[in-house]
Amino acid sequence: MSAGKVILVTGSNTGIGYELVHLLATKGHTVYLASRRESAGIEAVCDSLLATPALDSYPSLIHSAKIKKEKNLEVKFVQLDVTDVGSVEAAAAKIEKEEGRLDVLVNNAGIGEMDTPQSACKPNMASIRATFEPTSLA
């Protein structure tokens, strides 16, 4: 376990969360990169750290083993869907088991339908709810 904080960043396989994971790791913290999709999360961990895991460690990588680089960055993957209580509980249990604590939670997960124009006069309530719930209630 590192001397820094243990930090979980939700929705961190792309965008601001992705950059935040790397920044926090460079400051000496153990950072959990969380993503709904395991493949996207693992790819993000590898890409953000420019890590090339050894072939013999690849199976453990799939199950959220830490990846280290020559700069000694410590980033771990945890699969997490913030809209699924079971997924949240499993992620919390995993971090508790591996680290014994969680010091900081960054609630970055969210969705948005930026590709579909929305009318201000006739809002699409299903779209609004689909954006609001994971962003606000999780």
Tab-separated table of C-alpha atoms in Angstrom:
chain	number	residue	atom	x	y	z
A	1	MET	CA	0.000	0.000	0.000
A	2	SER	CA	1.339	3.441	-0.855
A	3	ALA	CA	2.011	6.196	1.676
A	4	GLY	CA	-0.468	8.431	-0.157
A	5	LYS	CA	-4.248	8.426	-0.111
A	6	VAL	CA	-6.431	5.656	-1.517
A	7	ILE	CA	-8.691	7.324	-4.074
A	8	LEU	CA	-11.586	6.034	-6.189
A	9	VAL	CA	-12.545	7.994	-9.312
A	10	THR	CA	-15.855	6.856	-10.814
A	11	GLY	CA	-16.419	7.037	-14.561
A	12	SER	CA	-12.721	7.398	-15.150
A	13	ASN	CA	-12.005	5.402	-18.290
A	14	THR	CA	-12.348	8.568	-20.436
A	15	GLY	CA	-12.372	12.346	-20.243
A	16	ILE	CA	-11.812	14.336	-17.076
A	17	GLY	CA	-11.855	11.255	-14.845
A	18	TYR	CA	-9.198	9.577	-16.978
A	19	GLU	CA	-6.902	12.593	-16.690
A	20	LEU	CA	-7.590	12.950	-12.972
A	21	VAL	CA	-6.564	9.338	-12.309
A	22	HIS	CA	-3.204	9.925	-13.951
A	23	LEU	CA	-2.656	13.242	-12.151
A	24	LEU	CA	-3.471	11.778	-8.734
A	25	ALA	CA	-1.243	8.757	-9.359
A	26	THR	CA	1.691	11.029	-10.227
A	27	LYS	CA	1.208	12.680	-6.816
A	28	GLY	CA	1.898	9.353	-5.098
A	29	HIS	CA	-1.631	8.173	-4.403
A	30	THR	CA	-3.126	4.733	-4.998
A	31	VAL	CA	-5.917	5.432	-7.463
A	32	TYR	CA	-8.756	3.151	-8.475
A	33	LEU	CA	-9.947	3.760	-12.027
A	34	ALA	CA	-13.617	2.754	-12.152
A	35	SER	CA	-15.602	1.900	-15.256
A	36	ARG	CA	-18.833	0.045	-16.003
A	37	ARG	CA	-17.147	-1.963	-18.738
A	38	GLU	CA	-14.191	-4.065	-17.631
A	39	SER	CA	-12.496	-4.022	-21.041
A	40	ALA	CA	-12.728	-0.219	-21.298
A	41	GLY	CA	-11.384	0.225	-17.781
A	42	ILE	CA	-8.433	-2.091	-18.249
A	43	GLU	CA	-7.594	-0.451	-21.574
A	44	ALA	CA	-7.744	2.981	-19.930
A	45	VAL	CA	-5.411	1.898	-17.128
A	46	CYS	CA	-2.885	0.582	-19.631
A	47	ASP	CA	-3.172	3.590	-21.938
A	48	SER	CA	-3.062	6.250	-19.240
A	49	LEU	CA	0.059	4.813	-17.682
A	50	LEU	CA	1.651	3.680	-20.925
A	51	ALA	CA	2.073	0.360	-19.174
A	52	THR	CA	2.777	-2.923	-20.884
A	53	PRO	CA	1.937	-5.672	-18.422
A	54	ALA	CA	3.957	-8.858	-18.611
A	55	LEU	CA	2.120	-11.755	-20.200
A	56	ASP	CA	2.202	-13.750	-16.971
A	57	SER	CA	0.462	-10.898	-15.117
A	58	TYR	CA	-2.305	-10.419	-17.696
A	59	PRO	CA	-4.823	-12.789	-16.020
A	60	SER	CA	-4.453	-10.908	-12.750
A	61	LEU	CA	-4.793	-7.624	-14.631
A	62	ILE	CA	-8.250	-8.730	-15.752
A	63	HIS	CA	-9.139	-9.049	-12.066
A	64	SER	CA	-7.945	-5.571	-11.132
A	65	ALA	CA	-4.319	-6.100	-10.208
A	66	LYS	CA	-2.258	-2.959	-9.906
A	67	ILE	CA	-0.156	-1.744	-12.790
A	68	LYS	CA	3.103	-0.009	-12.101
A	69	LYS	CA	5.317	1.968	-14.416
A	70	GLU	CA	8.912	3.086	-14.056
A	71	LYS	CA	7.586	6.215	-12.302
A	72	ASN	CA	6.054	3.903	-9.688
A	73	LEU	CA	2.490	4.976	-10.431
A	74	GLU	CA	-0.088	2.889	-8.633
A	75	VAL	CA	-3.386	2.574	-10.462
A	76	LYS	CA	-5.867	-0.249	-10.055
A	77	PHE	CA	-9.024	-1.058	-11.967
A	78	VAL	CA	-12.353	-1.740	-10.318
A	79	GLN	CA	-15.483	-2.523	-12.289
A	80	LEU	CA	-18.258	-0.224	-11.087
A	81	ASP	CA	-21.689	0.736	-12.357
A	82	VAL	CA	-22.858	3.543	-10.074
A	83	THR	CA	-26.505	2.843	-10.965
A	84	ASP	CA	-26.293	-0.733	-9.630
A	85	VAL	CA	-26.252	-1.105	-5.833
A	86	GLY	CA	-24.707	-4.580	-6.090
A	87	SER	CA	-21.887	-3.235	-8.236
A	88	VAL	CA	-21.244	-0.412	-5.756
A	89	GLU	CA	-21.146	-2.867	-2.853
A	90	ALA	CA	-18.775	-5.197	-4.732
A	91	ALA	CA	-16.418	-2.327	-5.585
A	92	ALA	CA	-16.429	-1.117	-1.971
A	93	ALA	CA	-15.690	-4.640	-0.710
A	94	LYS	CA	-12.837	-5.049	-3.193
A	95	ILE	CA	-11.181	-1.781	-2.171
A	96	GLU	CA	-11.682	-2.560	1.526
A	97	LYS	CA	-10.089	-5.989	1.045
A	98	GLU	CA	-7.128	-4.699	-0.977
A	99	GLU	CA	-6.427	-1.423	0.828
A	100	GLY	CA	-8.252	-1.548	4.141
A	101	ARG	CA	-9.654	1.921	3.548
A	102	LEU	CA	-10.866	4.490	1.041
A	103	ASP	CA	-9.731	8.048	1.742
A	104	VAL	CA	-11.245	9.973	-1.165
A	105	LEU	CA	-14.196	9.335	-3.482
A	106	VAL	CA	-14.434	11.404	-6.664
A	107	ASN	CA	-17.961	11.119	-8.081
A	108	ASN	CA	-17.157	11.727	-11.726
A	109	ALA	CA	-19.476	9.186	-13.391
A	110	GLY	CA	-22.187	10.603	-15.566
A	111	ILE	CA	-23.770	10.361	-18.956
A	112	GLY	CA	-25.144	12.793	-21.444
A	113	GLU	CA	-26.762	12.668	-24.839
A	114	MET	CA	-24.745	15.343	-26.550
A	115	ASP	CA	-25.144	13.838	-30.009
A	116	THR	CA	-28.925	14.329	-30.140
A	117	PRO	CA	-30.280	17.889	-30.330
A	118	GLN	CA	-32.900	18.576	-27.656
A	119	SER	CA	-35.741	21.064	-27.861
A	120	ALA	CA	-36.013	23.445	-24.913
A	121	CYS	CA	-39.754	23.699	-25.584
A	122	LYS	CA	-40.394	19.943	-25.787
A	123	PRO	CA	-37.896	18.233	-23.490
A	124	ASN	CA	-37.393	14.499	-23.799
A	125	MET	CA	-38.070	13.407	-20.215
A	126	ALA	CA	-36.653	9.908	-20.766
A	127	SER	CA	-33.380	11.466	-21.898
A	128	ILE	CA	-33.365	13.892	-18.977
A	129	ARG	CA	-34.024	11.062	-16.496
A	130	ALA	CA	-31.329	8.870	-18.105
A	131	THR	CA	-28.847	11.697	-17.582
A	132	PHE	CA	-30.048	12.807	-14.137
A	133	GLU	CA	-30.193	9.475	-12.338
A	134	PRO	CA	-26.633	8.223	-12.811
A	135	THR	CA	-25.192	11.692	-12.432
A	136	SER	CA	-27.149	12.801	-9.368
A	137	LEU	CA	-28.485	9.774	-7.546
A	138	ALA	CA	-25.415	7.549	-7.718
